[in-house]
PDB file of C-alpha atoms in Angstrom:
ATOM      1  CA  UNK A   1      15.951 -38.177 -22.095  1.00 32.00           C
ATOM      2  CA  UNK A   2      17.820 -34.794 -21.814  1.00 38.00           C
ATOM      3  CA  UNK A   3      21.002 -36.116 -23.007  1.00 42.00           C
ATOM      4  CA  UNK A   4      19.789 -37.105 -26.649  1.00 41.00           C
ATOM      5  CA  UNK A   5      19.257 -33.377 -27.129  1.00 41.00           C
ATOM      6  CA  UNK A   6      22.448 -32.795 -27.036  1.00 44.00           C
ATOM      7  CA  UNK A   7      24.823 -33.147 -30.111  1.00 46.00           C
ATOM      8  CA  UNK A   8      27.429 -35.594 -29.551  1.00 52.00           C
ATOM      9  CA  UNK A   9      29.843 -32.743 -30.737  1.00 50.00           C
ATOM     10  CA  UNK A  10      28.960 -30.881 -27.674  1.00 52.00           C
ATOM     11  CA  UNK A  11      31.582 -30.394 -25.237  1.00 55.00           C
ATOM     12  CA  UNK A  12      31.741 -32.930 -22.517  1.00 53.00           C
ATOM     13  CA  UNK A  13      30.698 -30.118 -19.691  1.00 53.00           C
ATOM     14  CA  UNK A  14      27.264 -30.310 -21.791  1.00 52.00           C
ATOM     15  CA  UNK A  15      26.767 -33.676 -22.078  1.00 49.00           C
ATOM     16  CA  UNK A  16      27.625 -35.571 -18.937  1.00 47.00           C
ATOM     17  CA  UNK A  17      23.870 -35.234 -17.275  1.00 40.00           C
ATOM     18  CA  UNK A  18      22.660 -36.282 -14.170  1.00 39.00           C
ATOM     19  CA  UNK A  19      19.571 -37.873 -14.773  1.00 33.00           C
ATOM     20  CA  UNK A  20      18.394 -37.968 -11.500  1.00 28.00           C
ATOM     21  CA  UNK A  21      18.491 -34.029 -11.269  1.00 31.00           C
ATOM     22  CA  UNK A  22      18.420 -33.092 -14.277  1.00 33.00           C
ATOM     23  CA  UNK A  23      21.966 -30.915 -13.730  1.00 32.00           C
ATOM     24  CA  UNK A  24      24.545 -30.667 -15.484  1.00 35.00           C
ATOM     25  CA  UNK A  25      27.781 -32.594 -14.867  1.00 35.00           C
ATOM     26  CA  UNK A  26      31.304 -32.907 -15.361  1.00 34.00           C
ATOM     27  CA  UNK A  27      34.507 -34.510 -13.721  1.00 30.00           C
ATOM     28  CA  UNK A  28      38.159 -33.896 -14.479  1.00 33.00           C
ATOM     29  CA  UNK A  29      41.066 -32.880 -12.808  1.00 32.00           C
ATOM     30  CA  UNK A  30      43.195 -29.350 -11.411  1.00 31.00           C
ATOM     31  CA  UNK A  31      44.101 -27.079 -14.095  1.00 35.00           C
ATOM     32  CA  UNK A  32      47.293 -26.572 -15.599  1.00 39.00           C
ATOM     33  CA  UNK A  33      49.108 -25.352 -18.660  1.00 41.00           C
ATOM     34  CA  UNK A  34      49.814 -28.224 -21.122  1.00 40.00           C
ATOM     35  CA  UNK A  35      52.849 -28.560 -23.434  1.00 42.00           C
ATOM     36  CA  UNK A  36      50.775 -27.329 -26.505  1.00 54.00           C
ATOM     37  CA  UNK A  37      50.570 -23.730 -24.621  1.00 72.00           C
ATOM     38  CA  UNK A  38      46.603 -23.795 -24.487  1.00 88.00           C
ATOM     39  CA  UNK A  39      45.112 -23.467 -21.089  1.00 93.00           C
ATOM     40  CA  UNK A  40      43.255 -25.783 -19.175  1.00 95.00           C
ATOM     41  CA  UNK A  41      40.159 -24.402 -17.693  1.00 96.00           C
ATOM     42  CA  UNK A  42      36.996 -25.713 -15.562  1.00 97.00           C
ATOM     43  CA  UNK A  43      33.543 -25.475 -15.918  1.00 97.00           C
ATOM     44  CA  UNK A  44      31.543 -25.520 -12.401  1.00 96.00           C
ATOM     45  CA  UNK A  45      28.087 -25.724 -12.444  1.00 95.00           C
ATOM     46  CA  UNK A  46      25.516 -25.397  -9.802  1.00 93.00           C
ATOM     47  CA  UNK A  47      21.809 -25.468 -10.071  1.00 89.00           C
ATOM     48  CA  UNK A  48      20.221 -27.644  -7.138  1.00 85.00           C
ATOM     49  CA  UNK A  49      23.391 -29.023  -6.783  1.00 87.00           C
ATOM     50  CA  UNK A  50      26.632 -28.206  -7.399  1.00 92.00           C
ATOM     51  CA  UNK A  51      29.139 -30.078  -9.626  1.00 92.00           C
ATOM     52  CA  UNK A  52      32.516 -29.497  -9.591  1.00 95.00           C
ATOM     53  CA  UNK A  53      34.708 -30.077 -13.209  1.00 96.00           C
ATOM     54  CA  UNK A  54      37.822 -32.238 -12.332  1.00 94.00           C
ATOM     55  CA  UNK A  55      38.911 -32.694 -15.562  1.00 94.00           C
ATOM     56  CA  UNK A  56      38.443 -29.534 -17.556  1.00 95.00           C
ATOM     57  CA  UNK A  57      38.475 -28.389 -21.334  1.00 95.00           C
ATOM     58  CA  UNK A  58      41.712 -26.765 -22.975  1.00 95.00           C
ATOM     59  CA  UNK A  59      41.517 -23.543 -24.700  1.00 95.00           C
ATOM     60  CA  UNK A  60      43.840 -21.369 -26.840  1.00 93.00           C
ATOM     61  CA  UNK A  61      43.244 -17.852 -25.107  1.00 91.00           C
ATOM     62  CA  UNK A  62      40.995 -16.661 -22.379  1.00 91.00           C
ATOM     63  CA  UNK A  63      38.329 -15.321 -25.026  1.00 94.00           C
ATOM     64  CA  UNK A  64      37.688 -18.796 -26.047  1.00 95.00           C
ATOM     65  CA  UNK A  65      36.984 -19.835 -22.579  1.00 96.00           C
ATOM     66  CA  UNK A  66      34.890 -16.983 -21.316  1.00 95.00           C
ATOM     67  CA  UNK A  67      32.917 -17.579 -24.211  1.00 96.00           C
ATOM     68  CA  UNK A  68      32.677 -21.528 -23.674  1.00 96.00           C
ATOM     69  CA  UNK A  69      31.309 -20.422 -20.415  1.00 96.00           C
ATOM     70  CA  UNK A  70      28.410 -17.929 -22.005  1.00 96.00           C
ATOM     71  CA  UNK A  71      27.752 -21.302 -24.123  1.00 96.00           C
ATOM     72  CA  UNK A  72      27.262 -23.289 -20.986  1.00 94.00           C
ATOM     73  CA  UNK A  73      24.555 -21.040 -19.489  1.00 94.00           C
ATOM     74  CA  UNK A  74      22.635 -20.676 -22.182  1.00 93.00           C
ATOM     75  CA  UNK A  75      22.941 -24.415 -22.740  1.00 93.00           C
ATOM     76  CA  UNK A  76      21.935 -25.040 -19.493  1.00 90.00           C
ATOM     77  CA  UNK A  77      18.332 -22.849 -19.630  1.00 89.00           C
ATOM     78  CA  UNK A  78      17.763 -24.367 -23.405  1.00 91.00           C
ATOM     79  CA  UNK A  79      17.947 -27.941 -22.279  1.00 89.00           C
ATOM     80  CA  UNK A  80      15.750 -27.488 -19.542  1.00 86.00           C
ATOM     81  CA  UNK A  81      13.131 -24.206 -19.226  1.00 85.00           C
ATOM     82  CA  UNK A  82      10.639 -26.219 -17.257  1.00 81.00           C
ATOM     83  CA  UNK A  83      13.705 -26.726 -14.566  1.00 82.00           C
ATOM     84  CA  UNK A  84      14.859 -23.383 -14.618  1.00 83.00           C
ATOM     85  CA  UNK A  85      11.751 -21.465 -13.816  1.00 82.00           C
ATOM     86  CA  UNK A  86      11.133 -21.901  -9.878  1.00 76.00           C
ATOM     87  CA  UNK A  87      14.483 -23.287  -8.884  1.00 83.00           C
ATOM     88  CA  UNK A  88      17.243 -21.702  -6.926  1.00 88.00           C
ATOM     89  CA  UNK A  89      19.388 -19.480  -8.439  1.00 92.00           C
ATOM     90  CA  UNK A  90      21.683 -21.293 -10.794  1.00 93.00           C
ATOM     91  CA  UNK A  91      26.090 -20.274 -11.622  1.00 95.00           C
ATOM     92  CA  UNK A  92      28.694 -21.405 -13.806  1.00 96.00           C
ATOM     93  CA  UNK A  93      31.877 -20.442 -12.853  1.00 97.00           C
ATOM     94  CA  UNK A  94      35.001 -20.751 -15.126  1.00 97.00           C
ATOM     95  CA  UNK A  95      38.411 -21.561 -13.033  1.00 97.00           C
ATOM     96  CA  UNK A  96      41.860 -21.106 -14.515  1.00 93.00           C
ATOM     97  CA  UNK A  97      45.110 -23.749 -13.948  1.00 86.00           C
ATOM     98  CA  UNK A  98      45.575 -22.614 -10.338  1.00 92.00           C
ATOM     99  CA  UNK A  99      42.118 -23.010  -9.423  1.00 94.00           C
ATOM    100  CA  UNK A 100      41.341 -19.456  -9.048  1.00 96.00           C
ATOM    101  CA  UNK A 101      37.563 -18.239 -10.108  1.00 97.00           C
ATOM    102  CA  UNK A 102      38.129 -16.015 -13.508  1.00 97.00           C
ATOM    103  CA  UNK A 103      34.805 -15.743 -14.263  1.00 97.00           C
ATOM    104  CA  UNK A 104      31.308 -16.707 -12.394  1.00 97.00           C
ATOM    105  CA  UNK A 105      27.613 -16.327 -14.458  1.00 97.00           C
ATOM    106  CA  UNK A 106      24.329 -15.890 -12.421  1.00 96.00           C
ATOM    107  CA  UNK A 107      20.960 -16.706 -13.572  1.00 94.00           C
ATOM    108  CA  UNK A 108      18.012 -16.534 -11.621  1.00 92.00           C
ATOM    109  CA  UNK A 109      14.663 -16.055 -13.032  1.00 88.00           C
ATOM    110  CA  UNK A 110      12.058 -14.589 -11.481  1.00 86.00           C
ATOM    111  CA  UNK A 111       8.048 -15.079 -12.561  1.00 85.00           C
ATOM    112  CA  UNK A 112       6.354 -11.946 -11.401  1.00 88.00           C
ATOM    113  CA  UNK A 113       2.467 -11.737 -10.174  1.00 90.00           C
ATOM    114  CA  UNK A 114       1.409 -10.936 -13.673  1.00 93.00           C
ATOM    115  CA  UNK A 115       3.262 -14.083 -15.142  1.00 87.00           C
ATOM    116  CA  UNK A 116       2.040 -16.157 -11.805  1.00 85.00           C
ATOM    117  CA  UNK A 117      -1.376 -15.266 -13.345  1.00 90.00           C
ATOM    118  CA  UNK A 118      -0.919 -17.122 -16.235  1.00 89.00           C
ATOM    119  CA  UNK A 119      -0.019 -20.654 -14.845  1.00 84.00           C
ATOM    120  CA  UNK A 120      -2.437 -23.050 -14.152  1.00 84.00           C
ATOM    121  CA  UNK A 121      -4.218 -23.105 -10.628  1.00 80.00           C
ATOM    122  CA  UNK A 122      -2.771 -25.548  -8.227  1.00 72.00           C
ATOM    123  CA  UNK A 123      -5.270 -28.288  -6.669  1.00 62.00           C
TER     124      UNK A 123
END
């Protein structure tokens, strides 16, 4: 089970899994500026499907949650390799309180001939 490779101290972005896809999930809610003056953001994710954050994670500054959204790639590729290699193209993209896109990741790995060479014949 993917899920008990993740800590429990992982944010919730990285621990709500869809089993049945093996993506990554979240839910939450529109963004917006709480009392405490840190910033709510959301962490989309979309691999063969796309799941859309509704209730978000709150952040002191910006930094913190452009990081946070390095984390969640690299997350995403660690949990599952075997998925990664010969999907679609997979994104996370980080909105701010207004819904607006700040910052969108791409990953999309490519196995060239000479790495196709190495995998085990299909019967």
């Amino acid at each position: 089970m993917l899920s008990a490779m993740i800590p429990e101290s992982a944010p919730r972005h990285l621990t709500d899994l869809d089993q049945s896809t093996q993506t990554f999930a979240r839910v939450g809610s529109r963004a917006r500026l709480w009392s405490t003056g840190m910033a709510l953001f959301f962490f989309h994710t979309e691999t063969d499907h796309r799941v859309t954050d509704t209730e978000g994670t709150e952040f002191p500054s910006y930094i913190e949650a452009r990081a946070e959204g390095i984390r969640t790639a690299g997350q995403m590729m660690q949990d599952v390799p075997e998925i990664f290699w010969g999907s679609r193209p997979w994104s996370v993209s980080v909105t701010n309180a207004d819904g607006l896109i700040m910052w969108e990741i791409h990953l999309d790995g490519q196995t060239s001939p000479a790495g196709r060479s190495l995998e085990p014949a299909s019967t």
